[in-house]
PDB file of C-alpha atoms in Angstrom:
ATOM      1  CA  GLY O   1     122.292 119.553 -53.374  1.00  0.00           C
ATOM      2  CA  GLN O   2     123.136 119.553 -49.712  1.00  0.00           C
ATOM      3  CA  GLN O   3     120.420 118.537 -47.241  1.00  0.00           C
ATOM      4  CA  LEU O   4     120.161 121.356 -44.714  1.00  0.00           C
ATOM      5  CA  ASN O   5     117.447 121.491 -42.076  1.00  0.00           C
ATOM      6  CA  GLN O   6     116.818 124.673 -40.099  1.00  0.00           C
ATOM      7  CA  SER O   7     114.372 124.804 -37.211  1.00  0.00           C
ATOM      8  CA  PRO O   8     112.114 126.118 -36.023  1.00  0.00           C
ATOM      9  CA  GLN O   9     110.549 127.667 -39.098  1.00  0.00           C
ATOM     10  CA  SER O  10     109.045 130.489 -37.050  1.00  0.00           C
ATOM     11  CA  MET O  11     108.987 131.733 -33.480  1.00  0.00           C
ATOM     12  CA  PHE O  12     106.752 134.149 -31.599  1.00  0.00           C
ATOM     13  CA  ILE O  13     108.230 135.227 -28.282  1.00  0.00           C
ATOM     14  CA  GLN O  14     107.801 137.855 -25.616  1.00  0.00           C
ATOM     15  CA  GLU O  15     110.357 140.597 -25.320  1.00  0.00           C
ATOM     16  CA  GLY O  16     113.046 139.543 -22.845  1.00  0.00           C
ATOM     17  CA  GLU O  17     112.826 135.838 -23.600  1.00  0.00           C
ATOM     18  CA  ASP O  18     115.734 133.795 -24.899  1.00  0.00           C
ATOM     19  CA  VAL O  19     115.662 132.256 -28.384  1.00  0.00           C
ATOM     20  CA  SER O  20     117.318 129.151 -29.770  1.00  0.00           C
ATOM     21  CA  MET O  21     117.461 127.915 -33.353  1.00  0.00           C
ATOM     22  CA  ASN O  22     119.574 125.304 -35.086  1.00  0.00           C
ATOM     23  CA  CYS O  23     120.661 123.829 -38.369  1.00  0.00           C
ATOM     24  CA  THR O  24     121.565 120.237 -39.098  1.00  0.00           C
ATOM     25  CA  SER O  25     122.948 118.544 -42.160  1.00  0.00           C
ATOM     26  CA  SER O  26     124.002 115.139 -43.376  1.00  0.00           C
ATOM     27  CA  SER O  27     127.176 116.727 -44.785  1.00  0.00           C
ATOM     28  CA  ILE O  28     130.326 118.019 -43.159  1.00  0.00           C
ATOM     29  CA  PHE O  29     131.226 121.693 -43.491  1.00  0.00           C
ATOM     30  CA  ASN O  30     134.318 123.778 -42.824  1.00  0.00           C
ATOM     31  CA  THR O  31     132.532 126.963 -41.834  1.00  0.00           C
ATOM     32  CA  TRP O  32     129.158 127.872 -40.396  1.00  0.00           C
ATOM     33  CA  LEU O  33     127.799 131.395 -40.809  1.00  0.00           C
ATOM     34  CA  TRP O  34     124.679 132.910 -39.303  1.00  0.00           C
ATOM     35  CA  TYR O  35     122.857 135.808 -41.001  1.00  0.00           C
ATOM     36  CA  LYS O  36     119.915 138.036 -40.156  1.00  0.00           C
ATOM     37  CA  GLN O  37     117.699 139.490 -42.862  1.00  0.00           C
ATOM     38  CA  ASP O  38     115.314 142.385 -42.390  1.00  0.00           C
ATOM     39  CA  PRO O  39     112.356 142.661 -44.806  1.00  0.00           C
ATOM     40  CA  GLY O  40     113.406 143.911 -48.226  1.00  0.00           C
ATOM     41  CA  GLU O  41     117.102 143.975 -47.332  1.00  0.00           C
ATOM     42  CA  GLY O  42     120.120 141.778 -47.912  1.00  0.00           C
ATOM     43  CA  PRO O  43     121.260 139.370 -45.167  1.00  0.00           C
ATOM     44  CA  VAL O  44     123.754 140.726 -42.667  1.00  0.00           C
ATOM     45  CA  LEU O  45     126.419 138.490 -41.182  1.00  0.00           C
ATOM     46  CA  LEU O  46     126.013 137.975 -37.425  1.00  0.00           C
ATOM     47  CA  ILE O  47     128.506 135.295 -36.449  1.00  0.00           C
ATOM     48  CA  ALA O  48     131.083 133.157 -38.245  1.00  0.00           C
ATOM     49  CA  LEU O  49     132.331 129.812 -36.925  1.00  0.00           C
ATOM     50  CA  TYR O  50     135.472 128.165 -38.285  1.00  0.00           C
ATOM     51  CA  LYS O  51     136.347 125.229 -36.040  1.00  0.00           C
ATOM     52  CA  ALA O  52     134.405 122.203 -34.858  1.00  0.00           C
ATOM     53  CA  GLY O  53     133.286 122.751 -31.275  1.00  0.00           C
ATOM     54  CA  GLU O  54     133.867 126.500 -31.475  1.00  0.00           C
ATOM     55  CA  LEU O  55     131.565 128.630 -29.331  1.00  0.00           C
ATOM     56  CA  THR O  56     131.423 132.308 -30.276  1.00  0.00           C
ATOM     57  CA  SER O  57     129.510 135.242 -28.858  1.00  0.00           C
ATOM     58  CA  ASN O  58     128.583 138.582 -30.355  1.00  0.00           C
ATOM     59  CA  GLY O  59     126.748 140.652 -27.761  1.00  0.00           C
ATOM     60  CA  ARG O  60     123.525 138.830 -26.935  1.00  0.00           C
ATOM     61  CA  LEU O  61     124.151 136.268 -29.669  1.00  0.00           C
ATOM     62  CA  THR O  62     125.934 132.980 -29.092  1.00  0.00           C
ATOM     63  CA  ALA O  63     126.572 130.348 -31.728  1.00  0.00           C
ATOM     64  CA  GLN O  64     128.325 126.995 -31.765  1.00  0.00           C
ATOM     65  CA  PHE O  65     129.859 124.865 -34.493  1.00  0.00           C
ATOM     66  CA  GLY O  66     128.945 121.254 -33.780  1.00  0.00           C
ATOM     67  CA  ILE O  67     131.678 118.748 -32.979  1.00  0.00           C
ATOM     68  CA  THR O  68     130.619 116.547 -35.898  1.00  0.00           C
ATOM     69  CA  ARG O  69     130.786 119.617 -38.227  1.00  0.00           C
ATOM     70  CA  LYS O  70     127.274 118.771 -39.381  1.00  0.00           C
ATOM     71  CA  ASP O  71     125.309 121.178 -37.219  1.00  0.00           C
ATOM     72  CA  SER O  72     125.218 124.567 -35.537  1.00  0.00           C
ATOM     73  CA  PHE O  73     122.970 126.486 -33.204  1.00  0.00           C
ATOM     74  CA  LEU O  74     122.309 130.176 -32.582  1.00  0.00           C
ATOM     75  CA  ASN O  75     121.008 131.552 -29.298  1.00  0.00           C
ATOM     76  CA  ILE O  76     119.724 135.060 -28.665  1.00  0.00           C
ATOM     77  CA  SER O  77     119.417 136.122 -25.054  1.00  0.00           C
ATOM     78  CA  ALA O  78     117.021 138.721 -23.642  1.00  0.00           C
ATOM     79  CA  SER O  79     115.305 139.404 -26.973  1.00  0.00           C
ATOM     80  CA  ILE O  80     114.350 142.949 -27.946  1.00  0.00           C
ATOM     81  CA  PRO O  81     111.965 144.229 -30.642  1.00  0.00           C
ATOM     82  CA  SER O  82     114.774 144.936 -33.136  1.00  0.00           C
ATOM     83  CA  ASP O  83     115.664 141.226 -33.134  1.00  0.00           C
ATOM     84  CA  VAL O  84     112.672 140.717 -35.424  1.00  0.00           C
ATOM     85  CA  GLY O  85     113.667 139.272 -38.777  1.00  0.00           C
ATOM     86  CA  ILE O  86     114.622 136.078 -40.541  1.00  0.00           C
ATOM     87  CA  TYR O  87     117.723 134.220 -39.409  1.00  0.00           C
ATOM     88  CA  PHE O  88     119.617 131.972 -41.806  1.00  0.00           C
ATOM     89  CA  CYS O  89     122.367 129.478 -41.235  1.00  0.00           C
ATOM     90  CA  ALA O  90     124.848 129.249 -44.091  1.00  0.00           C
ATOM     91  CA  PRO O  91     127.496 126.559 -43.939  1.00  0.00           C
ATOM     92  CA  ARG O  92     130.304 126.653 -46.452  1.00  0.00           C
ATOM     93  CA  THR O  93     132.425 124.100 -48.260  1.00  0.00           C
ATOM     94  CA  GLY O  94     134.916 125.273 -50.857  1.00  0.00           C
ATOM     95  CA  ASN O  95     133.448 128.334 -52.558  1.00  0.00           C
ATOM     96  CA  GLN O  96     129.879 127.144 -52.174  1.00  0.00           C
ATOM     97  CA  PHE O  97     127.590 128.525 -49.493  1.00  0.00           C
ATOM     98  CA  TYR O  98     124.400 126.688 -48.581  1.00  0.00           C
ATOM     99  CA  PHE O  99     121.446 128.361 -46.916  1.00  0.00           C
ATOM    100  CA  GLY O 100     118.860 127.070 -44.519  1.00  0.00           C
ATOM    101  CA  THR O 101     115.213 127.930 -45.127  1.00  0.00           C
ATOM    102  CA  GLY O 102     115.322 130.482 -42.336  1.00  0.00           C
ATOM    103  CA  THR O 103     113.779 131.027 -38.920  1.00  0.00           C
ATOM    104  CA  SER O 104     111.307 133.897 -38.789  1.00  0.00           C
ATOM    105  CA  LEU O 105     111.442 135.606 -35.397  1.00  0.00           C
ATOM    106  CA  THR O 106     108.667 137.822 -34.061  1.00  0.00           C
ATOM    107  CA  VAL O 107     109.196 139.613 -30.747  1.00  0.00           C
ATOM    108  CA  ILE O 108     106.095 140.770 -28.945  1.00  0.00           C
ATOM    109  CA  PRO O 109     106.682 143.886 -26.816  1.00  0.00           C
TER     110      PRO O 109
ATOM    111  CA  ASP T   1     133.262 152.781 -47.609  1.00  0.00           C
ATOM    112  CA  GLY T   2     133.759 149.252 -48.877  1.00  0.00           C
ATOM    113  CA  GLY T   3     130.745 147.242 -49.782  1.00  0.00           C
ATOM    114  CA  ILE T   4     128.440 145.749 -52.370  1.00  0.00           C
ATOM    115  CA  THR T   5     125.936 147.810 -54.291  1.00  0.00           C
ATOM    116  CA  GLN T   6     123.006 146.620 -56.339  1.00  0.00           C
ATOM    117  CA  SER T   7     120.877 148.701 -58.622  1.00  0.00           C
ATOM    118  CA  PRO T   8     118.108 149.407 -59.062  1.00  0.00           C
ATOM    119  CA  LYS T   9     116.349 148.630 -55.766  1.00  0.00           C
ATOM    120  CA  TYR T  10     113.029 148.031 -57.555  1.00  0.00           C
ATOM    121  CA  LEU T  11     112.634 146.971 -61.178  1.00  0.00           C
ATOM    122  CA  PHE T  12     109.527 146.430 -63.243  1.00  0.00           C
ATOM    123  CA  ARG T  13     109.574 144.547 -66.487  1.00  0.00           C
ATOM    124  CA  LYS T  14     107.059 143.620 -69.093  1.00  0.00           C
ATOM    125  CA  GLU T  15     106.680 139.962 -69.846  1.00  0.00           C
ATOM    126  CA  GLY T  16     108.963 138.876 -72.675  1.00  0.00           C
ATOM    127  CA  GLN T  17     111.647 141.495 -72.044  1.00  0.00           C
ATOM    128  CA  ASN T  18     115.195 140.861 -70.921  1.00  0.00           C
ATOM    129  CA  VAL T  19     116.451 142.881 -67.960  1.00  0.00           C
ATOM    130  CA  THR T  20     119.904 143.295 -66.421  1.00  0.00           C
ATOM    131  CA  LEU T  21     120.550 143.681 -62.700  1.00  0.00           C
ATOM    132  CA  SER T  22     123.721 145.421 -61.610  1.00  0.00           C
ATOM    133  CA  CYS T  23     126.101 144.279 -58.869  1.00  0.00           C
ATOM    134  CA  GLU T  24     129.332 146.080 -57.982  1.00  0.00           C
ATOM    135  CA  GLN T  25     131.774 145.470 -55.122  1.00  0.00           C
ATOM    136  CA  ASN T  26     134.867 147.337 -53.978  1.00  0.00           C
ATOM    137  CA  LEU T  27     135.955 144.778 -51.405  1.00  0.00           C
ATOM    138  CA  ASN T  28     138.561 143.289 -53.756  1.00  0.00           C
ATOM    139  CA  HIS T  29     136.766 139.954 -53.469  1.00  0.00           C
ATOM    140  CA  ASP T  30     137.498 137.280 -56.036  1.00  0.00           C
ATOM    141  CA  ALA T  31     134.212 135.391 -55.860  1.00  0.00           C
ATOM    142  CA  MET T  32     130.780 136.788 -56.603  1.00  0.00           C
ATOM    143  CA  TYR T  33     127.354 135.170 -56.440  1.00  0.00           C
ATOM    144  CA  TRP T  34     123.754 135.686 -57.483  1.00  0.00           C
ATOM    145  CA  TYR T  35     120.874 134.303 -55.450  1.00  0.00           C
ATOM    146  CA  ARG T  36     117.142 134.344 -55.884  1.00  0.00           C
ATOM    147  CA  GLN T  37     114.772 134.590 -52.920  1.00  0.00           C
ATOM    148  CA  ASP T  38     111.038 133.974 -53.125  1.00  0.00           C
ATOM    149  CA  PRO T  39     108.602 134.958 -50.340  1.00  0.00           C
ATOM    150  CA  GLY T  40     109.077 132.819 -47.250  1.00  0.00           C
ATOM    151  CA  GLN T  41     111.913 130.911 -48.884  1.00  0.00           C
ATOM    152  CA  GLY T  42     115.626 130.570 -48.415  1.00  0.00           C
ATOM    153  CA  LEU T  43     118.243 131.633 -50.943  1.00  0.00           C
ATOM    154  CA  ARG T  44     118.799 129.659 -54.117  1.00  0.00           C
ATOM    155  CA  LEU T  45     122.029 129.991 -56.069  1.00  0.00           C
ATOM    156  CA  ILE T  46     121.703 131.127 -59.689  1.00  0.00           C
ATOM    157  CA  TYR T  47     125.316 131.657 -60.813  1.00  0.00           C
ATOM    158  CA  TYR T  48     128.671 132.219 -59.217  1.00  0.00           C
ATOM    159  CA  SER T  49     132.061 133.363 -60.392  1.00  0.00           C
ATOM    160  CA  GLN T  50     135.377 132.620 -58.750  1.00  0.00           C
ATOM    161  CA  ILE T  51     137.536 134.665 -61.086  1.00  0.00           C
ATOM    162  CA  VAL T  52     137.268 137.185 -63.912  1.00  0.00           C
ATOM    163  CA  ASN T  53     136.006 135.744 -67.202  1.00  0.00           C
ATOM    164  CA  ASP T  54     134.839 132.543 -65.543  1.00  0.00           C
ATOM    165  CA  PHE T  55     131.519 131.558 -63.966  1.00  0.00           C
ATOM    166  CA  GLN T  56     129.547 128.452 -63.075  1.00  0.00           C
ATOM    167  CA  LYS T  57     125.865 127.599 -63.016  1.00  0.00           C
ATOM    168  CA  GLY T  58     124.178 127.260 -59.673  1.00  0.00           C
ATOM    169  CA  ASP T  59     121.047 125.299 -58.845  1.00  0.00           C
ATOM    170  CA  ILE T  60     118.587 127.414 -60.868  1.00  0.00           C
ATOM    171  CA  ALA T  61     120.560 128.911 -63.781  1.00  0.00           C
ATOM    172  CA  GLU T  62     117.955 128.303 -66.498  1.00  0.00           C
ATOM    173  CA  GLY T  63     116.639 131.562 -67.931  1.00  0.00           C
ATOM    174  CA  TYR T  64     119.516 133.620 -66.541  1.00  0.00           C
ATOM    175  CA  SER T  65     122.889 134.733 -67.865  1.00  0.00           C
ATOM    176  CA  VAL T  66     125.893 136.480 -66.319  1.00  0.00           C
ATOM    177  CA  SER T  67     129.213 137.997 -67.273  1.00  0.00           C
ATOM    178  CA  ARG T  68     132.371 138.707 -65.290  1.00  0.00           C
ATOM    179  CA  GLU T  69     134.494 141.062 -67.375  1.00  0.00           C
ATOM    180  CA  LYS T  70     135.799 142.946 -64.347  1.00  0.00           C
ATOM    181  CA  LYS T  71     136.613 141.794 -60.836  1.00  0.00           C
ATOM    182  CA  GLU T  72     134.318 144.439 -59.364  1.00  0.00           C
ATOM    183  CA  SER T  73     131.243 143.719 -61.449  1.00  0.00           C
ATOM    184  CA  PHE T  74     128.944 140.711 -61.921  1.00  0.00           C
ATOM    185  CA  PRO T  75     125.753 141.705 -63.779  1.00  0.00           C
ATOM    186  CA  LEU T  76     122.837 139.281 -64.019  1.00  0.00           C
ATOM    187  CA  THR T  77     120.494 139.220 -67.016  1.00  0.00           C
ATOM    188  CA  VAL T  78     117.043 137.787 -66.517  1.00  0.00           C
ATOM    189  CA  THR T  79     115.960 136.619 -69.934  1.00  0.00           C
ATOM    190  CA  SER T  80     112.514 136.104 -71.381  1.00  0.00           C
ATOM    191  CA  ALA T  81     113.152 132.374 -71.058  1.00  0.00           C
ATOM    192  CA  GLN T  82     112.840 132.606 -67.266  1.00  0.00           C
ATOM    193  CA  LYS T  83     109.283 131.408 -66.628  1.00  0.00           C
ATOM    194  CA  ASN T  84     108.717 133.003 -63.247  1.00  0.00           C
ATOM    195  CA  PRO T  85     111.152 135.895 -62.829  1.00  0.00           C
ATOM    196  CA  THR T  86     109.310 137.904 -60.163  1.00  0.00           C
ATOM    197  CA  ALA T  87     111.515 137.596 -57.059  1.00  0.00           C
ATOM    198  CA  PHE T  88     114.039 139.300 -54.810  1.00  0.00           C
ATOM    199  CA  TYR T  89     117.574 139.029 -56.223  1.00  0.00           C
ATOM    200  CA  LEU T  90     120.631 139.155 -54.006  1.00  0.00           C
ATOM    201  CA  CYS T  91     124.244 139.581 -55.025  1.00  0.00           C
ATOM    202  CA  ALA T  92     127.090 138.539 -52.731  1.00  0.00           C
ATOM    203  CA  SER T  93     130.859 138.330 -52.720  1.00  0.00           C
ATOM    204  CA  SER T  94     133.606 136.597 -50.794  1.00  0.00           C
ATOM    205  CA  LEU T  95     137.306 135.958 -50.870  1.00  0.00           C
ATOM    206  CA  GLN T  96     138.369 132.731 -52.516  1.00  0.00           C
ATOM    207  CA  SER T  97     138.660 129.826 -50.111  1.00  0.00           C
ATOM    208  CA  THR T  98     142.245 129.389 -51.287  1.00  0.00           C
ATOM    209  CA  SER T  99     143.148 133.016 -50.634  1.00  0.00           C
ATOM    210  CA  GLY T 100     144.646 132.118 -47.267  1.00  0.00           C
ATOM    211  CA  GLY T 101     145.541 134.920 -44.959  1.00  0.00           C
ATOM    212  CA  PRO T 102     143.781 135.833 -41.744  1.00  0.00           C
ATOM    213  CA  ILE T 103     140.196 135.057 -40.991  1.00  0.00           C
ATOM    214  CA  PRO T 104     137.659 136.213 -42.054  1.00  0.00           C
ATOM    215  CA  TYR T 105     138.380 134.823 -45.490  1.00  0.00           C
ATOM    216  CA  ASN T 106     135.395 132.472 -45.335  1.00  0.00           C
ATOM    217  CA  GLU T 107     132.688 135.107 -45.026  1.00  0.00           C
ATOM    218  CA  GLN T 108     130.163 136.110 -47.662  1.00  0.00           C
ATOM    219  CA  PHE T 109     128.763 139.621 -47.819  1.00  0.00           C
ATOM    220  CA  PHE T 110     125.497 140.630 -49.430  1.00  0.00           C
ATOM    221  CA  GLY T 111     124.213 143.620 -51.328  1.00  0.00           C
ATOM    222  CA  PRO T 112     120.867 145.270 -50.479  1.00  0.00           C
ATOM    223  CA  GLY T 113     118.975 143.335 -53.151  1.00  0.00           C
ATOM    224  CA  THR T 114     116.846 144.141 -56.201  1.00  0.00           C
ATOM    225  CA  ARG T 115     113.153 143.357 -56.246  1.00  0.00           C
ATOM    226  CA  LEU T 116     112.080 142.433 -59.779  1.00  0.00           C
ATOM    227  CA  THR T 117     108.421 142.434 -60.694  1.00  0.00           C
ATOM    228  CA  VAL T 118     107.184 141.206 -64.053  1.00  0.00           C
ATOM    229  CA  LEU T 119     103.975 142.880 -65.150  1.00  0.00           C
TER     230      LEU T 119
END
C-alpha cells in the first residue's frame, strides 16, 4: 500500500493557539482531502485540494497541496474547544483514497 | 436531504454469527466504499465498488463480503470467518474519477458509522 505519514500523532493546546499538522508520502497524488472526525461519528470533509501548490482556506482552516504533490498541511488558527477531534489527511489517486493515521487534537479551555 | 445512511448505529453479535451492515446513499454516486476503524487507528479499506454488480477487495477483505445490486446500496456482511470483527465500520461514497464535470468530483463522503461488538 501507499506509505503515508501524518504528524503529529496528538496535540494538546490552549484555546486560542494556532495548530499545524501535515502529511507526507513517497507517492504522488492528484487530490488531497482533509477530514475531521468526532468520537463515534463518521469523518466530515473540511477542505479539498486539487492542484499542486494550491492554498485553500475555509474559515479558520487553511490547507496547502504541496508542489511535489507528495505532501499537504492543515493549519487551524485561533483554536476553540469545538476543534477537538481527530483530523485525517486523505489523498486520492484514481478511485482509491488513502488515509493518514490521524492527528488527535485536544483544546484546553 | 442528500446523504449516506448506515444502520444500525450499534450492533451486537454473538461469536460465530454472520451479520450484515446496511449502507444507503441518495447522492447518485457511482463508487461506494467500506472501511474499518479500530481505536486510535486510521481507516482501512475493506471493499469498494465502482459500479453496480462489480466490487473489488481492499486491504483487509478476508472475512467480509459485499454486494452491489443497486447503485444506492452497498451492504457489508461480516462473516464468522472474520477473526476480530469488533470495530467501527464506515461506509463512504464518491463520484467516479472519470465522471468529469465540475469539482467537487474528487470528494468522498462518509456515513455516521456502525459500531459492531462481538460478544
